[in-house]
Tab-separated table of C-alpha atoms and ligand atoms in Angstrom:
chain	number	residue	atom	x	y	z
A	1	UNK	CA	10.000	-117.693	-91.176
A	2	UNK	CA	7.094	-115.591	-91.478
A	3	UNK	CA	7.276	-114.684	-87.832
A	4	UNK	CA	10.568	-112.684	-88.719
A	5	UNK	CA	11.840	-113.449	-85.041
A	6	UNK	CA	15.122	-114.044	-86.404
A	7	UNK	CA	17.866	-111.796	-87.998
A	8	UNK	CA	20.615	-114.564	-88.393
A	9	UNK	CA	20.716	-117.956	-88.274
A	10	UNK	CA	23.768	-119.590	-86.975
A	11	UNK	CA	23.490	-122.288	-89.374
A	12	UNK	CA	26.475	-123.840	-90.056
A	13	UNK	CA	28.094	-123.119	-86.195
A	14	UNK	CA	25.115	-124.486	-84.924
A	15	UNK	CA	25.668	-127.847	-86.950
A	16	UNK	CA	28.975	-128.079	-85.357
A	17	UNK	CA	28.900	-127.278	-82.010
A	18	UNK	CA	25.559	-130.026	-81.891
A	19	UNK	CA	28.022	-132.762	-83.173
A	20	UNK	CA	30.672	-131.852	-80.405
A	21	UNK	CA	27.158	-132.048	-78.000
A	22	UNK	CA	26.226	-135.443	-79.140
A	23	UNK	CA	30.247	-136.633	-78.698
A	24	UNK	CA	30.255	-135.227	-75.271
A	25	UNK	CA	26.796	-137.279	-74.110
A	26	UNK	CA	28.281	-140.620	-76.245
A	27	UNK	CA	31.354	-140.175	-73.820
A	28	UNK	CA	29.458	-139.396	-70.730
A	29	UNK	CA	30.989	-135.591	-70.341
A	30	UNK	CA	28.046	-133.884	-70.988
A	31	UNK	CA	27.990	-130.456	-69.636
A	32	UNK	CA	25.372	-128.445	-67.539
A	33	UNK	CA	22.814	-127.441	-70.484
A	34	UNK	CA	24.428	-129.573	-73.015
A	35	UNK	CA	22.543	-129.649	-76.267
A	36	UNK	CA	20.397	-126.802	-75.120
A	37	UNK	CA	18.808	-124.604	-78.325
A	38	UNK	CA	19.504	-121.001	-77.384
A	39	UNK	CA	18.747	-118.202	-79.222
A	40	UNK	CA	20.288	-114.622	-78.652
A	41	UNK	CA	18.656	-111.153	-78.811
A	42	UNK	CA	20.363	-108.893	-81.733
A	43	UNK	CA	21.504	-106.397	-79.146
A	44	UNK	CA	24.343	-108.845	-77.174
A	45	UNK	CA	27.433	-109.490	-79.003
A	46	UNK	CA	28.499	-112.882	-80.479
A	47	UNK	CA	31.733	-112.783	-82.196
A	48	UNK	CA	32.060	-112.781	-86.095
A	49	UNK	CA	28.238	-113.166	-86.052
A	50	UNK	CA	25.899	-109.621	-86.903
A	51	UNK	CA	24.972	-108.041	-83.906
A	52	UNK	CA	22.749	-105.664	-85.368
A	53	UNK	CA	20.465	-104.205	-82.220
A	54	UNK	CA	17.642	-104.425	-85.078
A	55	UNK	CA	19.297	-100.998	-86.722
A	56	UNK	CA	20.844	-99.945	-89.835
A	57	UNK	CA	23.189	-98.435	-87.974
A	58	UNK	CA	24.555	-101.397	-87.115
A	59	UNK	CA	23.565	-103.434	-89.844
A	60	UNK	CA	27.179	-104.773	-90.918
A	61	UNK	CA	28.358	-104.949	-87.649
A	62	UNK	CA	30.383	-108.230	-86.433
A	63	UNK	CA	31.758	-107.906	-83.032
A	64	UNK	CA	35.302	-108.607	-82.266
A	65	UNK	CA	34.337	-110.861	-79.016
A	66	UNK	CA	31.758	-112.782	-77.409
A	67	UNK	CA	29.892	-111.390	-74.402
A	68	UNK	CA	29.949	-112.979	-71.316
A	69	UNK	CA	26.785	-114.955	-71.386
A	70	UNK	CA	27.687	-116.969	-74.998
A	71	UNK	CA	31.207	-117.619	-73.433
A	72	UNK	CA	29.356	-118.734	-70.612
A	73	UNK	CA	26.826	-120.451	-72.507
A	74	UNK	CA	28.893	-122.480	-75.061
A	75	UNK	CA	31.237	-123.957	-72.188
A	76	UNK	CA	28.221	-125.224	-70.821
A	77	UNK	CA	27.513	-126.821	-74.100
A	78	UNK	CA	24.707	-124.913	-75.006
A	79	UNK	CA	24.255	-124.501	-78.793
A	80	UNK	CA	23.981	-120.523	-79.955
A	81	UNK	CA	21.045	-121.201	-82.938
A	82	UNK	CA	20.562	-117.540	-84.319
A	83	UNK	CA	20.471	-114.120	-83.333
A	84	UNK	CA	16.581	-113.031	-82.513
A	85	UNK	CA	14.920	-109.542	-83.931
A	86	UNK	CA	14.406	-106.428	-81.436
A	87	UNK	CA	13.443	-103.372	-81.209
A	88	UNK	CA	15.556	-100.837	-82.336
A	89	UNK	CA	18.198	-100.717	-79.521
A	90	UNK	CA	15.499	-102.218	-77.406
A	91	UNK	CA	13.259	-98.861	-77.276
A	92	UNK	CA	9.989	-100.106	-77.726
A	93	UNK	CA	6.946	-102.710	-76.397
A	94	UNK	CA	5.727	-104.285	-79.679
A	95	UNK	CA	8.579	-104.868	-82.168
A	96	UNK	CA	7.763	-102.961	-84.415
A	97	UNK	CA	10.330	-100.110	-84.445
A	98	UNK	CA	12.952	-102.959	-85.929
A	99	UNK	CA	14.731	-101.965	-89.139
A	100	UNK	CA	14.476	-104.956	-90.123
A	101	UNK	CA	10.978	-105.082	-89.836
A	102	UNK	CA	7.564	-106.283	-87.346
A	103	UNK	CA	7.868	-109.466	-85.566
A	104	UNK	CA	4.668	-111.505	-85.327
A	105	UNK	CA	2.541	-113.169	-82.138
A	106	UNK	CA	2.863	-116.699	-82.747
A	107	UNK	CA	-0.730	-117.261	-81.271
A	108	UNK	CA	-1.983	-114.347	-83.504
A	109	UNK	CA	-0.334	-113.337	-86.679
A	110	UNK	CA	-2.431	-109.378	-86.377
A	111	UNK	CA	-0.595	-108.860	-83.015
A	112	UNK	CA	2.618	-107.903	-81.360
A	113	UNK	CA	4.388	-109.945	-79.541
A	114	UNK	CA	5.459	-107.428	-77.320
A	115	UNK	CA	8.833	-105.714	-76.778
A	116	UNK	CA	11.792	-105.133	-76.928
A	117	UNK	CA	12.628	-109.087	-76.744
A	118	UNK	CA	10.078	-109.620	-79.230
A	119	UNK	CA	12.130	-112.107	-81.201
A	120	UNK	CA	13.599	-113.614	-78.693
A	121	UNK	CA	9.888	-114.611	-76.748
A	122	UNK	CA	8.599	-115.712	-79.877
A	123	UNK	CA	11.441	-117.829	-81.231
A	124	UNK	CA	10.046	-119.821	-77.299
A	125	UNK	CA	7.033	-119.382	-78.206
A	126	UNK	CA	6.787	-121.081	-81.509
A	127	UNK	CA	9.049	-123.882	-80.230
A	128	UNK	CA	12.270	-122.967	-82.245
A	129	UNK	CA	14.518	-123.439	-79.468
A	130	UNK	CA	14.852	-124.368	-75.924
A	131	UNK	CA	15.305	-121.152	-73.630
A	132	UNK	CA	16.323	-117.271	-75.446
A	133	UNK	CA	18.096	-114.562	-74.223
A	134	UNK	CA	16.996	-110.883	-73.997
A	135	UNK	CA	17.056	-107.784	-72.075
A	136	UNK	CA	15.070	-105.730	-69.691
A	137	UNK	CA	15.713	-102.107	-69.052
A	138	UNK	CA	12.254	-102.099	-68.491
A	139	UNK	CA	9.979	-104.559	-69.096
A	140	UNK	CA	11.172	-106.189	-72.348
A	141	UNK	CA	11.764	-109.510	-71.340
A	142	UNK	CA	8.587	-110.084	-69.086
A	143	UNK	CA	6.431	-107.973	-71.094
A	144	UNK	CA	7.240	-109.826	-74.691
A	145	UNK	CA	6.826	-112.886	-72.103
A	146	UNK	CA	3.478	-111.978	-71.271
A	147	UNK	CA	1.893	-111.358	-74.606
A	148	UNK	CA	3.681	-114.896	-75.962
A	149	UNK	CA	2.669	-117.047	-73.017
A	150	UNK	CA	6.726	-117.723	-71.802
A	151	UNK	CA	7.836	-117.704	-69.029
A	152	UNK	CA	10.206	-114.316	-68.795
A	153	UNK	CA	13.278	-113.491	-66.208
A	154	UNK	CA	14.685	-110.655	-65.021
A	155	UNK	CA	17.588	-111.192	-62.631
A	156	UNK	CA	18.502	-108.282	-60.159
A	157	UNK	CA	21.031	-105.674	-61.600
A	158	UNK	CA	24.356	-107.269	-60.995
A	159	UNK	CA	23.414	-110.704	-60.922
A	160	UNK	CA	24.316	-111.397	-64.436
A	161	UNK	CA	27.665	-109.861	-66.359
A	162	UNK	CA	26.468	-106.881	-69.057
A	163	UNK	CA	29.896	-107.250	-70.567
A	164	UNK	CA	28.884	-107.573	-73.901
A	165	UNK	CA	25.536	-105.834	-74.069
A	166	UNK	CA	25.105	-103.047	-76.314
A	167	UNK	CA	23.961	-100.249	-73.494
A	168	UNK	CA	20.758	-98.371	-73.962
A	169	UNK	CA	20.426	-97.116	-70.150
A	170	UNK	CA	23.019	-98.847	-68.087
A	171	UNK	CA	21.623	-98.292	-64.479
A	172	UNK	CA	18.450	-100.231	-65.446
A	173	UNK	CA	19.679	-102.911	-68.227
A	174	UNK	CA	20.003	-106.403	-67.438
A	175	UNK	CA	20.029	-110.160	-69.473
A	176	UNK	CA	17.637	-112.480	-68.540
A	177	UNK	CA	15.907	-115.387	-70.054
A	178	UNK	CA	13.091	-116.579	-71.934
A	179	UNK	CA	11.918	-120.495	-71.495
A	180	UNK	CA	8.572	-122.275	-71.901
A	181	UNK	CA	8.800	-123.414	-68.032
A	182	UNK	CA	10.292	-123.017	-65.235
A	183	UNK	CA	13.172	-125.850	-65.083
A	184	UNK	CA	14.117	-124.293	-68.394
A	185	UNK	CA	14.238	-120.912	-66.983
A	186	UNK	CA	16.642	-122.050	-63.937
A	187	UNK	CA	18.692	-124.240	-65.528
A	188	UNK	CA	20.123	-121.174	-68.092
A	189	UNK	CA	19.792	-118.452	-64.868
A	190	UNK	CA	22.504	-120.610	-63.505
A	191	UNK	CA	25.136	-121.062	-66.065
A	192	UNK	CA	24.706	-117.213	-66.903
A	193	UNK	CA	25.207	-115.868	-63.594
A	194	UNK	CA	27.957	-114.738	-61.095
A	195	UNK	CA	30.540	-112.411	-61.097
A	196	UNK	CA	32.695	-110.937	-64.027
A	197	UNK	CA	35.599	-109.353	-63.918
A	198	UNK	CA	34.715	-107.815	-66.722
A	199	UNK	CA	31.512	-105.698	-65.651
A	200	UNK	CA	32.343	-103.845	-62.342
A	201	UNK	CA	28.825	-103.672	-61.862
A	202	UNK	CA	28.508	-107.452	-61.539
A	203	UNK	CA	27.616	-108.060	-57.557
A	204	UNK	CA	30.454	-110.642	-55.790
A	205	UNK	CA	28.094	-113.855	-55.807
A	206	UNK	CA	28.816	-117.024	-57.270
A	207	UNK	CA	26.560	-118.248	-59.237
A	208	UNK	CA	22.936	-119.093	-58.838
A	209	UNK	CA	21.996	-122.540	-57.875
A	210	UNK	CA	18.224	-122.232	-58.593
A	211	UNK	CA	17.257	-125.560	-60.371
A	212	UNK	CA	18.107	-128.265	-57.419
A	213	UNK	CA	15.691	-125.810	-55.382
A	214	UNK	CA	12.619	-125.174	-57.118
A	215	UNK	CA	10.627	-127.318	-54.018
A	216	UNK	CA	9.298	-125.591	-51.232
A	217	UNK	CA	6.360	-125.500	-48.574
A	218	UNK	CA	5.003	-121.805	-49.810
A	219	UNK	CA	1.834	-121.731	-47.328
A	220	UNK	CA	5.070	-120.659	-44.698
A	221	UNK	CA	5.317	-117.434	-47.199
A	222	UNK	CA	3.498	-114.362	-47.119
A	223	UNK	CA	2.439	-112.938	-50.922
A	224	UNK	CA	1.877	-109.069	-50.910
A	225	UNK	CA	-0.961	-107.642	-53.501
A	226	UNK	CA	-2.006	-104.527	-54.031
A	227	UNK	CA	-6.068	-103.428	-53.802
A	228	UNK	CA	-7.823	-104.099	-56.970
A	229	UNK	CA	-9.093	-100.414	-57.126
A	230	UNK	CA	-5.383	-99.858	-58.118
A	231	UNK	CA	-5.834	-102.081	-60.705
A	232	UNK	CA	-8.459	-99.498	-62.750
A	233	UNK	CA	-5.238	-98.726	-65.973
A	234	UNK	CA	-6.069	-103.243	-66.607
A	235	UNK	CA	-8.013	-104.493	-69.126
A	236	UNK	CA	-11.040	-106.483	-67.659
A	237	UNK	CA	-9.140	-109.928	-69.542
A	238	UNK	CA	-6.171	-109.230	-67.457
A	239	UNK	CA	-8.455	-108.540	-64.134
A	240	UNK	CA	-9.978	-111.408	-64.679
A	241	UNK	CA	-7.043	-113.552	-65.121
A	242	UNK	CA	-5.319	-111.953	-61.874
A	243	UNK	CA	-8.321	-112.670	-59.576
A	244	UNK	CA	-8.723	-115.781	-60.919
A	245	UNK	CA	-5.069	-116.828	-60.042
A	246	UNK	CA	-5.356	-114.636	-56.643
A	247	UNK	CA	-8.513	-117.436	-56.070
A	248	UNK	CA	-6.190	-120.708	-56.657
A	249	UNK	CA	-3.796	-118.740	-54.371
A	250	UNK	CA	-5.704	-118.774	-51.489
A	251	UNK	CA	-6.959	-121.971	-52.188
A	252	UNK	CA	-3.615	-123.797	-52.045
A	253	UNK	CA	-3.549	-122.305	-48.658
A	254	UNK	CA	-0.790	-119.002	-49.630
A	255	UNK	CA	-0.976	-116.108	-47.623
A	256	UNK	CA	-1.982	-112.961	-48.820
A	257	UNK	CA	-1.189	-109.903	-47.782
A	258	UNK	CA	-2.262	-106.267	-48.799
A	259	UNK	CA	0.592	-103.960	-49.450
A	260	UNK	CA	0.740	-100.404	-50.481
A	261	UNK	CA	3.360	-98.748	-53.310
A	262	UNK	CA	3.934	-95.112	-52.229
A	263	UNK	CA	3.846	-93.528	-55.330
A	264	UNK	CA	3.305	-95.782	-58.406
A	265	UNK	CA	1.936	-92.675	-60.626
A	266	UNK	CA	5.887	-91.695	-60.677
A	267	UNK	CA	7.268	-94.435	-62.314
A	268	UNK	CA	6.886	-94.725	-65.618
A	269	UNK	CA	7.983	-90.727	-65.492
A	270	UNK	CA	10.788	-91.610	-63.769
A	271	UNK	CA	11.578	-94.347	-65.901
A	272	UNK	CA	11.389	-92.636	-69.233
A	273	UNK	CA	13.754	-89.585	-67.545
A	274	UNK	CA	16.248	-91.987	-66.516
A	275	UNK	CA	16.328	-94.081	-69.592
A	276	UNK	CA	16.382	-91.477	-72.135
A	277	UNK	CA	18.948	-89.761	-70.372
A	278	UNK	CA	20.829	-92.524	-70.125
A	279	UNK	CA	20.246	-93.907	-73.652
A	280	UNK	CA	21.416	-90.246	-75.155
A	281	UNK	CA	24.949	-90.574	-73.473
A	282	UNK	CA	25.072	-94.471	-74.534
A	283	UNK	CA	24.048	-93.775	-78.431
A	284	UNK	CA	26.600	-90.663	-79.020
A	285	UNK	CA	29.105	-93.857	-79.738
A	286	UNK	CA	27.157	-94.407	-82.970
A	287	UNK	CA	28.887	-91.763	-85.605
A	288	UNK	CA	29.796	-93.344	-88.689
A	289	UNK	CA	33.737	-93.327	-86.858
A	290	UNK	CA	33.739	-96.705	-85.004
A	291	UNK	CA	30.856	-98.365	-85.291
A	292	UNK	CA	28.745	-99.959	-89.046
A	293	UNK	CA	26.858	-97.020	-91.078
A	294	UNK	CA	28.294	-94.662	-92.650
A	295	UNK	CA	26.482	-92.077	-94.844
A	296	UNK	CA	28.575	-90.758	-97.670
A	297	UNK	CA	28.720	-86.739	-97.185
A	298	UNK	CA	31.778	-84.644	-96.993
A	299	UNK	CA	33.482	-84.914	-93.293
A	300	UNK	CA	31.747	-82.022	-91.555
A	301	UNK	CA	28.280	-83.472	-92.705
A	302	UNK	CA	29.141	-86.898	-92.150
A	303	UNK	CA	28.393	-87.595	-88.118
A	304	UNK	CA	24.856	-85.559	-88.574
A	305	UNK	CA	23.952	-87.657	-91.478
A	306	UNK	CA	24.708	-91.090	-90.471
A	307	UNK	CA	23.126	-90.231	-87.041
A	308	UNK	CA	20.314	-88.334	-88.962
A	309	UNK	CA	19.797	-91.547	-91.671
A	310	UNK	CA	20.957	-94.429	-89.460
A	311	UNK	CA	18.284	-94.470	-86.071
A	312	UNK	CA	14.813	-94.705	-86.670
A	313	UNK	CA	12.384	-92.069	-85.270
A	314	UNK	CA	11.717	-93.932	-81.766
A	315	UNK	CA	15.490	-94.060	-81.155
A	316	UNK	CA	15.488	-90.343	-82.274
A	317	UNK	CA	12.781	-89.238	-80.009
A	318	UNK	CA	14.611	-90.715	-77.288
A	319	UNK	CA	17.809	-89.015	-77.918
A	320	UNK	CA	16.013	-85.553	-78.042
A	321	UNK	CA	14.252	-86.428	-74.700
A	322	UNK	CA	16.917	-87.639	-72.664
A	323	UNK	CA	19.353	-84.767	-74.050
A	324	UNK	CA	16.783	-82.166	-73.266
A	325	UNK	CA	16.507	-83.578	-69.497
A	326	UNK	CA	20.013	-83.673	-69.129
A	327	UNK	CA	20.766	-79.728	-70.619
A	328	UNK	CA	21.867	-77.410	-67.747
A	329	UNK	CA	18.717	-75.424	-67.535
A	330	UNK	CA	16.355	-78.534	-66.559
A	331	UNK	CA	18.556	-80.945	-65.043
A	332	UNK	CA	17.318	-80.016	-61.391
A	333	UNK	CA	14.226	-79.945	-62.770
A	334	UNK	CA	13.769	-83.438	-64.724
A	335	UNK	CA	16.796	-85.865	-64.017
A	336	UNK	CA	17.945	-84.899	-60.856
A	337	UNK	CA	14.123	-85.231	-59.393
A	338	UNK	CA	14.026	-88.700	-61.041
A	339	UNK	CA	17.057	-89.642	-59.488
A	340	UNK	CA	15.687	-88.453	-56.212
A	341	UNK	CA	11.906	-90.693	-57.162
A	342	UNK	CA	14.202	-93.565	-57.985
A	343	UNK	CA	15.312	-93.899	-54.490
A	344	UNK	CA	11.879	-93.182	-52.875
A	345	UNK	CA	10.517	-96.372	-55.100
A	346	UNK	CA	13.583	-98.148	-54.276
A	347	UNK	CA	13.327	-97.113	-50.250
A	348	UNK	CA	9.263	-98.268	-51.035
A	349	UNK	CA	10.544	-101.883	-51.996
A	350	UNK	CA	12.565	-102.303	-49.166
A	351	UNK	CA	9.460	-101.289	-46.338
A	352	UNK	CA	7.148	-104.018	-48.908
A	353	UNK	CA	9.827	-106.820	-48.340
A	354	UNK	CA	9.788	-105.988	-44.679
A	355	UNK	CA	6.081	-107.236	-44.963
A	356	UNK	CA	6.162	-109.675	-47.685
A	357	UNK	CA	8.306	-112.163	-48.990
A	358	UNK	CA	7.026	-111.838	-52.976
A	359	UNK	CA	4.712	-109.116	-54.606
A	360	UNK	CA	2.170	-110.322	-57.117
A	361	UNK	CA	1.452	-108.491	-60.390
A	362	UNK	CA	-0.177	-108.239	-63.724
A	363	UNK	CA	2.450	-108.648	-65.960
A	364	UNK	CA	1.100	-106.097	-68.418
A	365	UNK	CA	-2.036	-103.972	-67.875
A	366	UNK	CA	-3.266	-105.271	-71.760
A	367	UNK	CA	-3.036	-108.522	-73.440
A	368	UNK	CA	-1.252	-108.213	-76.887
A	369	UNK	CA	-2.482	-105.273	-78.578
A	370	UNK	CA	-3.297	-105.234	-82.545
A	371	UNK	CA	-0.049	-104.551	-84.908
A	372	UNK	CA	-0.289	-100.495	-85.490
A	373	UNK	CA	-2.530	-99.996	-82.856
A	374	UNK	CA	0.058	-97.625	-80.832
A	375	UNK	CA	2.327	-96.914	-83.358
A	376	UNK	CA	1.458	-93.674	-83.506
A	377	UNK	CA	0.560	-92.920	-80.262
A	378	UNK	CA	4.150	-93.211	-77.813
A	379	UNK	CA	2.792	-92.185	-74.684
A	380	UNK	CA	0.024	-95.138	-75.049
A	381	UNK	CA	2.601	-97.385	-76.301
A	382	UNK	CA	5.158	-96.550	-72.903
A	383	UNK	CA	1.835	-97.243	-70.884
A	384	UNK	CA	2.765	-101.142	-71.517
A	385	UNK	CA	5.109	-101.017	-68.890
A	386	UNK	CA	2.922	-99.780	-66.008
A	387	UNK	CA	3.954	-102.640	-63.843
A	388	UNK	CA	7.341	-103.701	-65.016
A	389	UNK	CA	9.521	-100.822	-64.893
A	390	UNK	CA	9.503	-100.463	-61.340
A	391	UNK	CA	11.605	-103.244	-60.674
A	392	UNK	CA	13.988	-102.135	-63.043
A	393	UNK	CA	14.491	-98.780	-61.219
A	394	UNK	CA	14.893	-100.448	-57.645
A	395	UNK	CA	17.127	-103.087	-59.078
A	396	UNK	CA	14.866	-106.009	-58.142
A	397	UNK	CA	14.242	-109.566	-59.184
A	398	UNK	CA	11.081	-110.639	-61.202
A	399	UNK	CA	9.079	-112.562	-63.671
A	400	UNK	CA	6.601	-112.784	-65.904
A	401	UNK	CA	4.843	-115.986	-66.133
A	402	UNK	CA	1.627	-117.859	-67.678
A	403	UNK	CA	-1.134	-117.469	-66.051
A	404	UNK	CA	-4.173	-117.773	-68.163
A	405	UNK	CA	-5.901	-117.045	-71.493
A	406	UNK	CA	-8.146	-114.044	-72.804
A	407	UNK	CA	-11.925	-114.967	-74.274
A	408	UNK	CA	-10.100	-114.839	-77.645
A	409	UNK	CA	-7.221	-117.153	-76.498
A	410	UNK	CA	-4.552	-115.078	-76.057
A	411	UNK	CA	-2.032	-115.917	-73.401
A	412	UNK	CA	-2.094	-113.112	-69.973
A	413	UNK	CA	1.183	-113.443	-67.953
A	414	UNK	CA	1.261	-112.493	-64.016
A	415	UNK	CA	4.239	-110.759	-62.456
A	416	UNK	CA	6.239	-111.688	-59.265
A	417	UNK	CA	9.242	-109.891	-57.489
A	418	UNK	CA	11.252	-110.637	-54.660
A	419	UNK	CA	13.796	-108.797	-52.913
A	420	UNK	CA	17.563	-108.077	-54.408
A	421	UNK	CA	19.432	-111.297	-55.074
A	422	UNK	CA	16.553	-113.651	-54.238
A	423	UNK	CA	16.152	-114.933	-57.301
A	424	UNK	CA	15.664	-118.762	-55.530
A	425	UNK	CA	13.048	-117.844	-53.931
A	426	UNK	CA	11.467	-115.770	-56.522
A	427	UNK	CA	11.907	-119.050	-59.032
A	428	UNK	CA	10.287	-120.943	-56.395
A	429	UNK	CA	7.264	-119.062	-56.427
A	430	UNK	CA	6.897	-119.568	-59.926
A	431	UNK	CA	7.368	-122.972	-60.333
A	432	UNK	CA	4.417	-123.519	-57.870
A	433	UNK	CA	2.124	-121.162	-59.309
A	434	UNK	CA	2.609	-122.500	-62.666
A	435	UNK	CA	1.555	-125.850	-61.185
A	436	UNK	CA	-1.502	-124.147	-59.833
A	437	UNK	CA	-2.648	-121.742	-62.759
A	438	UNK	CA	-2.292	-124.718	-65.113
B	1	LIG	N1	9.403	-100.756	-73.437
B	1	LIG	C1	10.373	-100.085	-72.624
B	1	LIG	C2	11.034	-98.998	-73.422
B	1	LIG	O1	10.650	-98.796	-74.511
B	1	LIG	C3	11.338	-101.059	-72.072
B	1	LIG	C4	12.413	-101.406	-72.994
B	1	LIG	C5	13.361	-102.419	-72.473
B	1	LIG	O2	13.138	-103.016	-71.403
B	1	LIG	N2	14.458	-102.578	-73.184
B	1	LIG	O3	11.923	-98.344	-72.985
């Protein structure tokens, strides 16, 4: 409990739907994750449970319906456990901008566990359930991943339905998973995924079929890497982790292959145009008319008040930012040249999968940092996501995964990313290099 990675606990559902489990396996109908512990980040809607996307805005909010991924997940007899803390509407990278207050690092209590899953990779983390779900628009599922020691997916945009998830910069969100290994990760990715009638922006696959495929012969595979002297924003922990596992790479007989990213300077820029721009057209929903808070002033008032006492400063900041790039006289100027940079990074991915078949990362340039460290200091804290954003902005495939400890025994995750929709391969790669970073 003193973790505070949950908001709600499904108690008394949970009870239930793990009796109908244990029926179904007596009777020899159990389903594809049957009995499966899941828990939920704050910011996806369960029905006639809070869904609170860690703000007081929403803080007596029970959605009407279920998203796509618990419909999906309870008719594969998965068992919804609680609903996991956040940052507030997932705008952060150390869960701390919650409402409901910090969320601690399981492996140490004076650290973040990263963000914006934060809850959600340390309900994994501390073993109190099987597999969570979160959401990257950036980084927060492998990041959080990283700093816990999980194992942390992010499926290509489209892959899996949105339908369901409360939007904070719908060209770059997406659901993905948090598990302990592997196996775990797969088994979920495939009873989440395919398409939905109700998200337009779902891509016409069925869905994945990653877990009967995790084996493979990966000396046939090229790995691309990038030269260490672009490596200089890492902490020497994290360099020494990634040459370490470069080491049992090349050992195990993988292939590796320099490769070059045109301009990776421009990303986090272009990510933090984009997804405050974005998040300041998502967030004008929330105005005391339709939606939880409400402050009590007289009706002209009211909308500036609840907006004014209902988000926290981050989510403020980010509404100022991304309605400033969006105002007529610097829209050329600021989103119109990040759209532009988006599809220069996303034309870059495309040459790099020409050469390579996965690109191999540091998951986060830091390990976990100290709680308060960044607090006060935004551009340090959006410097977390140096090497995870970029995938969101192309639309790619990736994961964060364990890949060894710091000299104080904190975990340090590695990155990889394949190619849109490749998420079988991609899981493959992981799955052998967990076996080989032990
Ligand atoms: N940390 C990033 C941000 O604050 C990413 C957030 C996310 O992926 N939801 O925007």
């Amino acid at each position: 409990k003193h973790l505070n990675a949950f908001l709600f606990i499904n108690e008394q559902q949970a009870l239930e739907m793990a009796e109908e489990s244990d029926k179904r396996v007596k009777n020899g109908t159990a389903r594809a994750i049957e009995g499966m512990i899941i828990a939920i980040k704050d910011n996806i809607s369960t029905k006639d449970i809070p869904t609170t996307c860690g703000s007081k805005i929403l803080q007596n909010y029970l959605p009407v319906y279920n998203a796509t991924v618990i419909d999906k997940i309870i008719e594969a007899g998965g068992i919804i456990i609680g609903k996991t803390n956040m940052d507030e509407f997932a705008m952060g990278s150390s869960n701390e901008t919650s409402y409901f207050g910090k969320v601690l690092n399981p492996h140490n209590n004076e650290c973040v566990p990263g963000g914006s899953s934060g809850g959600s990779a340390v309900a994994v983390s501390a073993g109190l359930c099987h597999a969570a779900l979160g959401s990257d628009t950036g980084g927060s599922i492998r990041q959080p991943a990283g700093f816990c020691g999980n194992v942390g997916l992010k499926p290509t945009y489209g892959r899996v339905s949105r339908y369901g998830l409360v939007a904070f910069a719908s060209s770059l969100d997406q659901i993905g998973i948090f598990a302990a290994d592997i196996p775990n990760c797969s088994i979920l990715l495939d009873v989440i995924t395919g398409k939905d009638e109700l998200d337009s922006t779902t891509a016409n696959y069925t869905a994945t079929n990653t877990l009967n495929n995790l084996d493979f012969d990966y000396t046939e595979y090229k790995i691309g890497i990038i030269p260490e002297s672009e490596l200089s924003g890492c902490d020497s922990d994290v360099l020494e982790v990634y040459k370490n596992c470069l080491k049992k790479i090349e050992e195990n007989g993988g292939k590796l292959i320099e490769i070059k990213f045109d301009f990776p300077e421009a990303w986090i820029p272009t990510y933090y145009i984009l997804a405050t721009a974005e998040a300041s057209s998502n967030l004008a929903r929330f105005d005391g008319v339709k939606y939880g808070f409400r402050s009590e002033k007289t009706e002209s008032e009211m909308m500036t008040a609840t907006r004014s006492e209902g988000f926290g400063t981050e989510v403020k900041r980010r509404i100022m930012l991304g309605t400033f790039v969006l105002s007529s006289g610097y829209y050329d100027a600021y989103y119109k040249k990040a759209q532009q940079v988006r599809r220069i990074i996303y034309n870059n991915y495309e040459d790099i999968f020409k050469q390579c078949d996965a690109v191999f990362l540091p998951a986060t340039p830091t390990k976990a940092f100290k709680i308060g460290e960044k607090a006060d200091d935004p551009v340090s804290m959006y410097l977390s996501d140096l090497f995870t954003v970029s995938s969101n902005i192309a639309g790619i495939p990736s994961i964060a995964i364990k890949a060894g400890k710091s000299i104080d025994n904190l975990p340090i995750g590695m990155q990889l990313q394949t190619s849109h929709f490749e998420e079988d391969k991609l899981l493959k790669f992981a799955n052998y290099f967990e076996s080989i970073f032990g």
